[in-house]
PDB file of C-alpha atoms in Angstrom:
ATOM      1  CA  MET A  24      57.708   1.122  30.972  1.00 60.00           C
ATOM      2  CA  GLU A  25      59.846  -2.297  30.894  1.00 58.00           C
ATOM      3  CA  ASP A  26      57.133  -3.886  33.281  1.00 57.00           C
ATOM      4  CA  LEU A  27      54.471  -2.887  30.572  1.00 58.00           C
ATOM      5  CA  ILE A  28      56.426  -4.250  27.689  1.00 60.00           C
ATOM      6  CA  THR A  29      57.138  -7.373  29.674  1.00 62.00           C
ATOM      7  CA  THR A  30      53.350  -7.735  30.421  1.00 63.00           C
ATOM      8  CA  ILE A  31      52.336  -7.273  26.750  1.00 59.00           C
ATOM      9  CA  THR A  32      55.092  -9.733  25.589  1.00 62.00           C
ATOM     10  CA  ASP A  33      54.001 -12.443  28.049  1.00 58.00           C
ATOM     11  CA  PHE A  34      50.289 -12.111  26.991  1.00 55.00           C
ATOM     12  CA  ILE A  35      51.146 -12.295  23.425  1.00 57.00           C
ATOM     13  CA  GLN A  36      52.873 -15.598  24.144  1.00 58.00           C
ATOM     14  CA  THR A  37      49.838 -17.100  25.872  1.00 64.00           C
ATOM     15  CA  GLN A  38      47.190 -19.232  24.435  1.00 64.00           C
ATOM     16  CA  GLN A  39      44.470 -16.605  25.379  1.00 72.00           C
ATOM     17  CA  PHE A  40      46.097 -14.140  22.868  1.00 68.00           C
ATOM     18  CA  LEU A  41      46.089 -16.747  20.091  1.00 76.00           C
ATOM     19  CA  ASN A  42      42.371 -17.407  20.905  1.00 76.00           C
ATOM     20  CA  VAL A  43      41.607 -13.618  20.518  1.00 78.00           C
ATOM     21  CA  ILE A  44      43.404 -13.485  17.132  1.00 82.00           C
ATOM     22  CA  ARG A  45      41.527 -16.536  15.953  1.00 81.00           C
ATOM     23  CA  ALA A  46      38.189 -15.127  17.081  1.00 83.00           C
ATOM     24  CA  ILE A  47      38.960 -11.835  15.133  1.00 87.00           C
ATOM     25  CA  LEU A  48      39.785 -13.827  12.026  1.00 87.00           C
ATOM     26  CA  ILE A  49      36.626 -15.768  12.320  1.00 86.00           C
ATOM     27  CA  VAL A  50      34.561 -12.743  12.583  1.00 86.00           C
ATOM     28  CA  VAL A  51      36.404 -11.143   9.633  1.00 89.00           C
ATOM     29  CA  GLY A  52      36.101 -14.264   7.727  1.00 88.00           C
ATOM     30  CA  GLY A  53      32.253 -14.546   8.599  1.00 87.00           C
ATOM     31  CA  PHE A  54      31.459 -11.082   7.243  1.00 88.00           C
ATOM     32  CA  ILE A  55      33.160 -11.763   4.034  1.00 90.00           C
ATOM     33  CA  ILE A  56      31.661 -15.220   3.634  1.00 91.00           C
ATOM     34  CA  ALA A  57      28.293 -14.086   4.602  1.00 88.00           C
ATOM     35  CA  ARG A  58      28.440 -11.272   1.994  1.00 90.00           C
ATOM     36  CA  VAL A  59      29.558 -13.605  -0.743  1.00 90.00           C
ATOM     37  CA  ILE A  60      27.024 -16.421  -0.061  1.00 89.00           C
ATOM     38  CA  SER A  61      24.178 -14.131   0.298  1.00 87.00           C
ATOM     39  CA  SER A  62      25.112 -12.231  -3.003  1.00 88.00           C
ATOM     40  CA  PHE A  63      25.265 -15.700  -4.807  1.00 88.00           C
ATOM     41  CA  LEU A  64      21.910 -16.725  -3.543  1.00 86.00           C
ATOM     42  CA  VAL A  65      20.438 -13.480  -4.798  1.00 83.00           C
ATOM     43  CA  ARG A  66      21.872 -14.003  -8.367  1.00 86.00           C
ATOM     44  CA  ALA A  67      20.909 -17.617  -8.508  1.00 85.00           C
ATOM     45  CA  THR A  68      17.216 -17.020  -7.703  1.00 83.00           C
ATOM     46  CA  LYS A  69      16.820 -13.546  -9.224  1.00 80.00           C
ATOM     47  CA  SER A  70      14.826 -15.067 -12.182  1.00 78.00           C
ATOM     48  CA  THR A  71      12.368 -16.824  -9.853  1.00 78.00           C
ATOM     49  CA  LEU A  72      11.660 -14.587  -6.980  1.00 75.00           C
ATOM     50  CA  ASP A  73      10.184 -11.133  -6.706  1.00 71.00           C
ATOM     51  CA  PRO A  74      12.104  -8.306  -5.358  1.00 71.00           C
ATOM     52  CA  HIS A  75      10.923  -8.350  -1.728  1.00 66.00           C
ATOM     53  CA  ARG A  76      11.422 -12.053  -1.322  1.00 72.00           C
ATOM     54  CA  LEU A  77      15.092 -11.617  -2.796  1.00 77.00           C
ATOM     55  CA  MET A  78      15.637  -8.848  -0.225  1.00 75.00           C
ATOM     56  CA  ILE A  79      14.475 -11.164   2.584  1.00 75.00           C
ATOM     57  CA  LEU A  80      16.500 -13.991   1.155  1.00 79.00           C
ATOM     58  CA  LYS A  81      19.655 -11.830   1.075  1.00 82.00           C
ATOM     59  CA  ARG A  82      19.143 -10.457   4.588  1.00 79.00           C
ATOM     60  CA  GLY A  83      18.239 -13.725   6.241  1.00 81.00           C
ATOM     61  CA  SER A  84      21.072 -15.704   4.677  1.00 85.00           C
ATOM     62  CA  TYR A  85      23.725 -12.728   5.557  1.00 85.00           C
ATOM     63  CA  TYR A  86      22.708 -12.535   9.422  1.00 83.00           C
ATOM     64  CA  GLY A  87      22.165 -16.068   9.599  1.00 86.00           C
ATOM     65  CA  ILE A  88      25.706 -16.866   8.464  1.00 89.00           C
ATOM     66  CA  LEU A  89      27.110 -14.044  10.374  1.00 87.00           C
ATOM     67  CA  ALA A  90      25.414 -15.423  13.493  1.00 84.00           C
ATOM     68  CA  LEU A  91      27.040 -18.901  13.158  1.00 86.00           C
ATOM     69  CA  PHE A  92      30.514 -17.159  12.816  1.00 86.00           C
ATOM     70  CA  LEU A  93      30.007 -14.982  15.806  1.00 85.00           C
ATOM     71  CA  THR A  94      28.982 -17.933  17.732  1.00 82.00           C
ATOM     72  CA  ALA A  95      32.053 -19.742  16.731  1.00 84.00           C
ATOM     73  CA  ALA A  96      34.218 -16.757  17.693  1.00 82.00           C
ATOM     74  CA  LEU A  97      32.670 -16.638  21.211  1.00 80.00           C
ATOM     75  CA  ILE A  98      33.326 -20.256  21.675  1.00 80.00           C
ATOM     76  CA  GLN A  99      36.924 -19.681  20.463  1.00 78.00           C
ATOM     77  CA  LEU A 100      37.264 -17.081  23.426  1.00 77.00           C
ATOM     78  CA  GLY A 101      36.185 -19.697  25.980  1.00 75.00           C
ATOM     79  CA  PHE A 102      32.540 -18.995  26.327  1.00 72.00           C
ATOM     80  CA  ASP A 103      30.289 -22.031  27.072  1.00 70.00           C
ATOM     81  CA  LEU A 104      27.561 -22.674  24.249  1.00 69.00           C
ATOM     82  CA  GLY A 105      24.940 -23.758  26.716  1.00 72.00           C
ATOM     83  CA  ILE A 106      25.243 -20.621  28.736  1.00 71.00           C
ATOM     84  CA  LEU A 107      25.186 -18.624  25.456  1.00 68.00           C
ATOM     85  CA  LEU A 108      21.916 -20.375  24.252  1.00 71.00           C
ATOM     86  CA  GLY A 109      20.284 -19.839  27.727  1.00 73.00           C
ATOM     87  CA  THR A 110      21.321 -16.167  27.728  1.00 71.00           C
ATOM     88  CA  ALA A 111      19.897 -15.777  24.250  1.00 70.00           C
ATOM     89  CA  GLY A 112      16.620 -17.458  25.283  1.00 73.00           C
ATOM     90  CA  ILE A 113      16.170 -15.159  28.115  1.00 72.00           C
ATOM     91  CA  LEU A 114      17.030 -11.920  26.028  1.00 71.00           C
ATOM     92  CA  THR A 115      14.593 -13.148  23.382  1.00 69.00           C
ATOM     93  CA  VAL A 116      11.816 -13.635  26.087  1.00 67.00           C
ATOM     94  CA  ALA A 117      12.678 -10.297  27.702  1.00 65.00           C
ATOM     95  CA  LEU A 118      12.577  -8.450  24.218  1.00 64.00           C
ATOM     96  CA  ALA A 119       9.336 -10.212  23.265  1.00 61.00           C
ATOM     97  CA  PHE A 120       7.589  -8.726  26.315  1.00 61.00           C
ATOM     98  CA  ALA A 121       9.178  -5.342  25.921  1.00 54.00           C
ATOM     99  CA  SER A 122       8.286  -4.877  22.303  1.00 61.00           C
ATOM    100  CA  GLN A 123       5.140  -6.753  21.781  1.00 68.00           C
ATOM    101  CA  THR A 124       4.239  -4.342  18.874  1.00 74.00           C
ATOM    102  CA  SER A 125       7.288  -4.959  16.926  1.00 77.00           C
ATOM    103  CA  MET A 126       6.907  -8.655  17.401  1.00 77.00           C
ATOM    104  CA  SER A 127       3.312  -8.514  16.251  1.00 82.00           C
ATOM    105  CA  ASN A 128       4.435  -6.719  13.153  1.00 83.00           C
ATOM    106  CA  PHE A 129       7.230  -9.310  12.670  1.00 82.00           C
ATOM    107  CA  ILE A 130       4.950 -12.157  12.681  1.00 84.00           C
ATOM    108  CA  SER A 131       2.372 -10.214  10.456  1.00 86.00           C
ATOM    109  CA  GLY A 132       5.295  -9.631   8.069  1.00 83.00           C
ATOM    110  CA  LEU A 133       5.911 -13.365   7.889  1.00 81.00           C
ATOM    111  CA  PHE A 134       2.258 -14.055   7.078  1.00 84.00           C
ATOM    112  CA  LEU A 135       2.329 -11.410   4.305  1.00 85.00           C
ATOM    113  CA  ILE A 136       5.311 -12.946   2.845  1.00 79.00           C
ATOM    114  CA  ALA A 137       3.831 -16.418   2.835  1.00 79.00           C
ATOM    115  CA  GLU A 138       0.544 -15.071   1.409  1.00 84.00           C
ATOM    116  CA  ASN A 139       2.093 -12.780  -1.079  1.00 83.00           C
ATOM    117  CA  PRO A 140      -1.059 -10.511  -1.718  1.00 88.00           C
ATOM    118  CA  PHE A 141       1.040  -7.768  -3.446  1.00 88.00           C
ATOM    119  CA  GLN A 142       4.561  -7.042  -4.567  1.00 86.00           C
ATOM    120  CA  VAL A 143       7.009  -4.127  -4.963  1.00 85.00           C
ATOM    121  CA  GLY A 144       5.628  -1.875  -7.619  1.00 87.00           C
ATOM    122  CA  ASP A 145       1.915  -2.621  -7.051  1.00 90.00           C
ATOM    123  CA  LEU A 146      -0.697   0.032  -6.284  1.00 92.00           C
ATOM    124  CA  LEU A 147      -2.099  -0.566  -2.824  1.00 93.00           C
ATOM    125  CA  GLN A 148      -5.120   0.926  -1.386  1.00 93.00           C
ATOM    126  CA  ILE A 149      -5.969   0.675   2.472  1.00 92.00           C
ATOM    127  CA  GLY A 150      -8.777   3.123   3.614  1.00 89.00           C
ATOM    128  CA  THR A 151      -8.201   6.457   1.858  1.00 89.00           C
ATOM    129  CA  THR A 152      -4.542   5.864   1.372  1.00 91.00           C
ATOM    130  CA  VAL A 153      -3.387   4.862  -2.025  1.00 93.00           C
ATOM    131  CA  GLY A 154       0.204   4.522  -3.294  1.00 94.00           C
ATOM    132  CA  GLU A 155       2.847   2.355  -4.850  1.00 93.00           C
ATOM    133  CA  VAL A 156       4.703  -0.244  -2.819  1.00 92.00           C
ATOM    134  CA  LEU A 157       8.279   0.686  -2.489  1.00 90.00           C
ATOM    135  CA  GLU A 158       9.527  -1.838   0.062  1.00 86.00           C
ATOM    136  CA  ILE A 159       8.240  -4.856   2.065  1.00 84.00           C
ATOM    137  CA  ASP A 160       9.882  -5.379   5.259  1.00 82.00           C
ATOM    138  CA  LEU A 161       9.371  -7.788   8.198  1.00 80.00           C
ATOM    139  CA  LEU A 162       7.932  -4.776  10.373  1.00 86.00           C
ATOM    140  CA  SER A 163       6.270  -2.622   7.803  1.00 90.00           C
ATOM    141  CA  VAL A 164       5.274  -1.842   4.243  1.00 91.00           C
ATOM    142  CA  LYS A 165       6.595   1.419   2.603  1.00 92.00           C
ATOM    143  CA  LEU A 166       4.309   3.324   0.035  1.00 94.00           C
ATOM    144  CA  ARG A 167       4.843   6.335  -2.235  1.00 94.00           C
ATOM    145  CA  LYS A 168       1.520   8.325  -2.671  1.00 93.00           C
ATOM    146  CA  PHE A 169       0.679  10.016  -6.045  1.00 90.00           C
ATOM    147  CA  ASP A 170       1.673  13.291  -4.489  1.00 92.00           C
ATOM    148  CA  ASN A 171       5.211  11.904  -3.927  1.00 93.00           C
ATOM    149  CA  THR A 172       4.746  11.602  -0.119  1.00 94.00           C
ATOM    150  CA  PHE A 173       5.997   8.499   1.847  1.00 94.00           C
ATOM    151  CA  VAL A 174       3.866   6.406   3.879  1.00 94.00           C
ATOM    152  CA  ARG A 175       4.788   3.575   6.317  1.00 93.00           C
ATOM    153  CA  LEU A 176       2.065   1.093   7.121  1.00 92.00           C
ATOM    154  CA  PRO A 177       2.898  -1.386  10.066  1.00 92.00           C
ATOM    155  CA  ASN A 178       2.373  -5.036   8.905  1.00 91.00           C
ATOM    156  CA  GLU A 179       0.080  -5.776  11.805  1.00 90.00           C
ATOM    157  CA  LEU A 180      -2.324  -3.048  10.399  1.00 90.00           C
ATOM    158  CA  LEU A 181      -2.397  -4.817   6.972  1.00 91.00           C
ATOM    159  CA  ILE A 182      -3.105  -8.158   8.528  1.00 90.00           C
ATOM    160  CA  LYS A 183      -6.105  -6.718  10.625  1.00 89.00           C
ATOM    161  CA  SER A 184      -7.468  -4.303   7.886  1.00 89.00           C
ATOM    162  CA  GLU A 185      -9.047  -4.781   4.359  1.00 91.00           C
ATOM    163  CA  PHE A 186      -6.789  -3.614   1.569  1.00 92.00           C
ATOM    164  CA  TRP A 187      -7.074  -3.518  -2.153  1.00 92.00           C
ATOM    165  CA  THR A 188      -4.240  -4.509  -4.505  1.00 92.00           C
ATOM    166  CA  LEU A 189      -5.208  -2.404  -7.502  1.00 91.00           C
ATOM    167  CA  THR A 190      -2.595  -3.772  -9.934  1.00 90.00           C
ATOM    168  CA  LYS A 191      -2.746  -7.313  -8.895  1.00 90.00           C
ATOM    169  CA  PHE A 192      -4.073  -8.557 -12.352  1.00 91.00           C
ATOM    170  CA  PRO A 193      -3.095  -7.272 -15.931  1.00 92.00           C
ATOM    171  CA  ILE A 194      -6.251  -5.419 -16.632  1.00 94.00           C
ATOM    172  CA  ARG A 195      -8.608  -3.223 -14.578  1.00 94.00           C
ATOM    173  CA  ARG A 196     -12.151  -2.072 -14.959  1.00 94.00           C
ATOM    174  CA  LEU A 197     -12.960   1.713 -15.002  1.00 95.00           C
ATOM    175  CA  ASP A 198     -16.475   2.579 -13.606  1.00 95.00           C
ATOM    176  CA  LEU A 199     -17.906   5.836 -14.725  1.00 94.00           C
ATOM    177  CA  GLN A 200     -21.136   7.174 -13.006  1.00 94.00           C
ATOM    178  CA  ILE A 201     -23.059   9.152 -15.473  1.00 93.00           C
ATOM    179  CA  GLY A 202     -26.492  10.957 -15.145  1.00 92.00           C
ATOM    180  CA  VAL A 203     -28.566  12.132 -18.140  1.00 93.00           C
ATOM    181  CA  ALA A 204     -31.892  14.023 -18.266  1.00 91.00           C
ATOM    182  CA  TYR A 205     -35.254  11.944 -18.133  1.00 90.00           C
ATOM    183  CA  LYS A 206     -36.144  13.220 -21.488  1.00 91.00           C
ATOM    184  CA  GLU A 207     -33.161  11.436 -23.150  1.00 91.00           C
ATOM    185  CA  ASP A 208     -33.470   8.155 -25.138  1.00 91.00           C
ATOM    186  CA  ILE A 209     -31.482   5.647 -23.253  1.00 92.00           C
ATOM    187  CA  GLY A 210     -30.891   3.532 -26.187  1.00 92.00           C
ATOM    188  CA  ARG A 211     -29.123   6.492 -27.905  1.00 94.00           C
ATOM    189  CA  VAL A 212     -27.206   7.214 -24.787  1.00 94.00           C
ATOM    190  CA  ARG A 213     -25.929   3.587 -24.637  1.00 94.00           C
ATOM    191  CA  ASP A 214     -24.879   3.737 -28.428  1.00 94.00           C
ATOM    192  CA  ILE A 215     -22.905   7.010 -27.882  1.00 95.00           C
ATOM    193  CA  LEU A 216     -21.113   5.741 -24.822  1.00 95.00           C
ATOM    194  CA  VAL A 217     -20.147   2.427 -26.630  1.00 94.00           C
ATOM    195  CA  GLU A 218     -19.023   4.299 -29.802  1.00 94.00           C
ATOM    196  CA  VAL A 219     -16.811   6.527 -27.625  1.00 95.00           C
ATOM    197  CA  ALA A 220     -15.216   3.604 -25.856  1.00 94.00           C
ATOM    198  CA  ASP A 221     -14.578   1.854 -29.212  1.00 93.00           C
ATOM    199  CA  LYS A 222     -12.830   4.803 -30.698  1.00 93.00           C
ATOM    200  CA  ASN A 223     -10.462   5.275 -27.571  1.00 94.00           C
ATOM    201  CA  PRO A 224      -7.345   3.348 -28.241  1.00 94.00           C
ATOM    202  CA  LEU A 225      -6.694   2.695 -24.450  1.00 94.00           C
ATOM    203  CA  SER A 226     -10.055   0.911 -24.098  1.00 94.00           C
ATOM    204  CA  LEU A 227      -9.821  -2.873 -24.595  1.00 93.00           C
ATOM    205  CA  GLU A 228     -12.183  -4.497 -27.116  1.00 90.00           C
ATOM    206  CA  GLU A 229     -12.531  -7.599 -24.881  1.00 90.00           C
ATOM    207  CA  PRO A 230     -14.180  -7.630 -22.329  1.00 92.00           C
ATOM    208  CA  ARG A 231     -16.661  -5.464 -23.876  1.00 93.00           C
ATOM    209  CA  PRO A 232     -17.950  -2.187 -22.236  1.00 93.00           C
ATOM    210  CA  LEU A 233     -20.738  -2.600 -19.707  1.00 94.00           C
ATOM    211  CA  PHE A 234     -23.782  -0.357 -19.499  1.00 94.00           C
ATOM    212  CA  ILE A 235     -25.802  -0.734 -16.351  1.00 92.00           C
ATOM    213  CA  PHE A 236     -29.004   1.310 -15.625  1.00 91.00           C
ATOM    214  CA  GLN A 237     -28.534   2.116 -11.999  1.00 90.00           C
ATOM    215  CA  GLY A 238     -31.864   3.801 -11.202  1.00 90.00           C
ATOM    216  CA  PHE A 239     -33.880   6.971 -11.147  1.00 91.00           C
ATOM    217  CA  GLY A 240     -32.188   9.638  -9.326  1.00 86.00           C
ATOM    218  CA  ASP A 241     -33.722  13.124  -8.017  1.00 83.00           C
ATOM    219  CA  SER A 242     -32.872  14.950 -11.215  1.00 85.00           C
ATOM    220  CA  ALA A 243     -31.364  12.348 -13.589  1.00 91.00           C
ATOM    221  CA  ILE A 244     -31.313   8.833 -14.809  1.00 92.00           C
ATOM    222  CA  GLU A 245     -28.359   7.229 -13.217  1.00 93.00           C
ATOM    223  CA  ILE A 246     -26.098   4.952 -15.383  1.00 93.00           C
ATOM    224  CA  GLN A 247     -22.849   3.196 -14.688  1.00 95.00           C
ATOM    225  CA  PHE A 248     -20.613   2.745 -17.721  1.00 95.00           C
ATOM    226  CA  SER A 249     -17.712   0.398 -17.349  1.00 95.00           C
ATOM    227  CA  VAL A 250     -14.618  -0.204 -19.762  1.00 96.00           C
ATOM    228  CA  TRP A 251     -11.619  -2.202 -19.313  1.00 96.00           C
ATOM    229  CA  VAL A 252      -8.106  -1.269 -19.510  1.00 95.00           C
ATOM    230  CA  LEU A 253      -4.504  -2.261 -19.005  1.00 95.00           C
ATOM    231  CA  LYS A 254      -3.565  -1.437 -15.549  1.00 91.00           C
ATOM    232  CA  ASP A 255      -0.588   0.870 -16.794  1.00 90.00           C
ATOM    233  CA  ASN A 256      -3.134   2.884 -18.774  1.00 93.00           C
ATOM    234  CA  TYR A 257      -5.872   3.332 -16.007  1.00 92.00           C
ATOM    235  CA  LEU A 258      -5.336   6.884 -15.230  1.00 91.00           C
ATOM    236  CA  PRO A 259      -4.726   7.950 -18.697  1.00 93.00           C
ATOM    237  CA  LEU A 260      -7.895   6.367 -19.941  1.00 94.00           C
ATOM    238  CA  LYS A 261      -9.976   7.738 -16.957  1.00 93.00           C
ATOM    239  CA  ASN A 262      -8.889  11.324 -17.918  1.00 91.00           C
ATOM    240  CA  SER A 263      -9.396  11.005 -21.744  1.00 93.00           C
ATOM    241  CA  ILE A 264     -12.571   9.033 -21.870  1.00 94.00           C
ATOM    242  CA  GLN A 265     -14.595  11.321 -19.677  1.00 94.00           C
ATOM    243  CA  GLU A 266     -13.584  14.415 -21.832  1.00 93.00           C
ATOM    244  CA  GLU A 267     -14.555  12.424 -24.942  1.00 94.00           C
ATOM    245  CA  ILE A 268     -17.897  11.453 -23.399  1.00 94.00           C
ATOM    246  CA  LYS A 269     -18.553  15.156 -22.485  1.00 94.00           C
ATOM    247  CA  GLN A 270     -17.776  16.248 -26.141  1.00 94.00           C
ATOM    248  CA  ALA A 271     -19.888  13.454 -27.677  1.00 94.00           C
ATOM    249  CA  PHE A 272     -22.832  14.399 -25.414  1.00 94.00           C
ATOM    250  CA  ASP A 273     -22.432  18.070 -26.369  1.00 93.00           C
ATOM    251  CA  SER A 274     -22.384  17.201 -30.065  1.00 93.00           C
ATOM    252  CA  ALA A 275     -25.595  14.910 -29.869  1.00 92.00           C
ATOM    253  CA  GLY A 276     -27.503  17.238 -27.606  1.00 92.00           C
ATOM    254  CA  ILE A 277     -27.565  14.959 -24.716  1.00 91.00           C
ATOM    255  CA  GLU A 278     -28.206  16.838 -21.494  1.00 91.00           C
ATOM    256  CA  ILE A 279     -26.338  16.224 -18.153  1.00 88.00           C
ATOM    257  CA  PRO A 280     -28.546  17.899 -15.702  1.00 87.00           C
ATOM    258  CA  PHE A 281     -27.374  19.518 -12.547  1.00 81.00           C
ATOM    259  CA  PRO A 282     -28.934  18.658  -9.261  1.00 75.00           C
ATOM    260  CA  HIS A 283     -32.111  20.604  -8.617  1.00 69.00           C
ATOM    261  CA  ARG A 284     -35.148  20.528  -6.126  1.00 69.00           C
ATOM    262  CA  THR A 285     -38.493  22.084  -6.099  1.00 67.00           C
ATOM    263  CA  LEU A 286     -40.252  23.061  -2.767  1.00 68.00           C
ATOM    264  CA  TYR A 287     -43.873  23.583  -2.347  1.00 62.00           C
ATOM    265  CA  ALA A 288     -45.228  25.363   0.674  1.00 63.00           C
ATOM    266  CA  GLY A 289     -48.834  24.999   0.284  1.00 60.00           C
ATOM    267  CA  SER A 290     -51.393  27.259  -1.793  1.00 64.00           C
ATOM    268  CA  MET A 291     -51.308  30.957  -2.140  1.00 61.00           C
ATOM    269  CA  THR A 292     -53.285  32.658   0.820  1.00 61.00           C
ATOM    270  CA  ASP A 293     -54.328  36.343   1.285  1.00 64.00           C
ATOM    271  CA  PRO A 294     -52.278  38.263   3.649  1.00 64.00           C
ATOM    272  CA  LEU A 295     -53.766  38.512   7.147  1.00 64.00           C
ATOM    273  CA  PRO A 296     -55.959  41.802   7.652  1.00 72.00           C
ATOM    274  CA  VAL A 297     -54.538  44.477   9.766  1.00 67.00           C
ATOM    275  CA  GLN A 298     -56.782  47.242  11.361  1.00 70.00           C
ATOM    276  CA  VAL A 299     -55.652  50.113  13.489  1.00 67.00           C
ATOM    277  CA  VAL A 300     -57.986  50.910  16.233  1.00 67.00           C
ATOM    278  CA  ALA A 301     -57.821  54.267  17.958  1.00 61.00           C
ATOM    279  CA  SER A 302     -57.252  54.369  21.672  1.00 58.00           C
ATOM    280  CA  GLU A 303     -60.156  55.474  23.737  1.00 56.00           C
ATOM    281  CA  PHE A 304     -57.744  56.596  26.318  1.00 51.00           C
ATOM    282  CA  GLN A 305     -55.699  59.865  25.855  1.00 53.00           C
ATOM    283  CA  SER A 306     -52.630  60.733  27.723  1.00 51.00           C
ATOM    284  CA  VAL A 307     -53.032  63.568  30.154  1.00 48.00           C
TER     285      VAL A 307
END
C-alpha cells in the first residue's frame, strides 16, 4: 500500500502529470469556448442567414474550434503534430473508401447549401413524395409529409434527380382541369369561371385567371382554368373554388359529362337457320 502511495506521489510530482492536467484543462476550456463562440456567431448572423445555414455555421464553428483545442491537448501530452496529421490523412482516405455513399452525400450536401434551391419550411416534391422541409443536413434532407409521416432523402438523390420547390416564390398557380358537354356555349362557360374566381377572396386579382381550350375529348370539351393564389392559401383555394365551380355550373345548367363510349358491331342480321334432320339409321 505504501509503495502504491509512493508511486502516485512521485507521478504527481513529475512533468508528465502536469502535462496531463494541462491537457484536460485545454479540452474543458475548448468545449466552453467552442460553445460560446458558435452561439455568438449564430446570434450575430441570425438576421441575415436562413435556419439551415445557421445550423451549419453553428456546428462547423463548434467542431472546428473543438478540433483545434483537442490537437493542442495532444501536443501538450507529447504527441508529434506531423505524426498526428499523417495519421489523420490515412484515416481520412480509409474512411472515404469505406463510406463512399456517405462521402457522396456529404459532397452533394455542400452543393445544395451553395446552390440553396430550398429552405427549411418549403414544400418539396420529388417524384410522388411531397412534404415540408424540416431539416437540411450535410448527409440528408428531412421531410414531413401531409399525413405526418417522416421521410429522409439522401442528398445524392436530390442532386441526381429532378425536384420541385413548390413554395419558392410568394404566389402559385392553381391549374384546374374541367370538362363540359359539347352542347355548351364556351363563352358562357368562360364568363362563369372568371366570375367564380373573382368572387373567391383567396384568388388573386393579378395576375388574371387563365382560360385555355385544351381540346376535344372523347365525351367533353376539355378546359384548363388557372388562378393565382398566395402560396399559404393554395390548398384552401383548391378545395373551395372547385366546390364553387360545381355549384355555379349546376345553377347555370352547365353539364359536366361523365365518360361514355358507344360501340357498333355491324348491322343487324337474321339468326342462322337451324334444321333438324332425322337419322336414317335406327339403333337396333
